[in-house]
Amino acid sequence: MMNPTYDKWLQYSEEVREAKAKGQPIVALESTIISHGMPYPTNVQTALEVEEIVRSHGAIPATIAILNGKIKIGLSDEDLEFLGNTSNQSNIWKVSRRDLAYVLSQGQNGATTVAATMICAELAGIEVFVTGGIGGVHRGAEHTMDISADLTELAQTNVAVICAGAKSILDIGLTLEYLETHGVPVIGYQTDEFPAFYSRSSGFSANFALQTPQELASFIHNKWTLGLDGGIVIANPVPHDFAMDSQIMEKVIADALEESVRQHIQGKAVTPFLLEKIKELTGGQSLETNVALVKNNAHLGAKLAVEMNRH
Ligand code: PSU
Ligand code: MN
């Protein structure tokens, strides 16, 4: 059953509506990565391929965005093109928890971050969400207070988030401390280490290592049936063939950060700026890695959604 309370805002695609009616596994996907995280046309191409990967495992993809003041759960190919095409970018808000009510009440368009996608997924009754990387505590946060709303969302919203860890544009140690304070479990999928997005190692441990989608589903089921509300971070390292050298990335990231300070980049512009800068500095290699890790996460997310359906 769809929750009638939210019908005013939620608009399901035909595919997702049917999947809900039949009780099929569904995987939520975010849209900030499309509008503000990757360049056109790689962004749209990747979004389409990720949806296909989810389908190939017997789950249904629900890419989430705000279009004309409605929360769309499941997007058409035209919607994806609209969100990805750079000529529309000035019309597309980057929507986190803070921005959601504004963009809805103004009838505008928005790409949802991890935080906002979690909110919308929970409203739509979707438990599994695949992304690339989560936001976190930025380096220098002791001065800037730049801490992503993704973290406070993970503290309260019941959605499992599959990512490739956190980029070292963030302070990974502080990000993990913040998650610990808020009781958010950080699972390493088939690894003891918390991965650093572009590379498989960060020098920090995950809280727990789990080996199979079955183990993940059982963990999540236990957490939520115990009444332990909040999200779960499932950190799935980038495939070996696409992993970048962490030493080289350290230098690239330091340069990108320096540039962001020089240009006084602030607030929600910080993450998109750094992603673009890193792409430039790596001659596009970071983008290739970004695409590969998102697809890798889609495989795992679909398998997890199928497994969650058995509980
Ligand atoms: N990391 C990426 N690509 C992205 C993002 C993070 O590698 O596109 C996006 C996600 O949508 C994430 C958001 O939720 O950036 C975090 O933004 P902020 O740091 O402003 O909270
Ligand atoms: Mn921020």
Coordinates of C-alpha atoms in Angstrom, one line a residue, residues 5-6 15 32 45 49 67 70 85 113 130 150 168 214 234 239 241 246 260 279 290:
T5 CA -0.6 11.0 3.4
Y6 CA 2.2 11.8 1.0
E15 CA 7.4 1.0 -13.4
T32 CA 22.6 15.4 -7.4
Q45 CA 24.6 7.8 -19.7
E49 CA 23.3 2.2 -17.2
L67 CA 10.3 18.1 -10.9
K70 CA 6.6 17.1 -7.2
N85 CA 21.8 18.5 -19.6
T113 CA 21.4 14.8 -2.4
V130 CA 22.6 3.4 -4.1
D150 CA 23.9 13.6 4.8
S168 CA 39.3 12.3 1.0
Q214 CA 22.3 -12.1 3.0
I234 CA 27.4 0.1 3.4
P239 CA 36.8 -2.4 -8.1
D241 CA 40.8 -2.3 -11.9
S246 CA 45.8 7.1 -2.9
S260 CA 38.4 26.2 -3.5
K279 CA 38.4 15.6 -12.7
N290 CA 33.4 7.5 -10.3

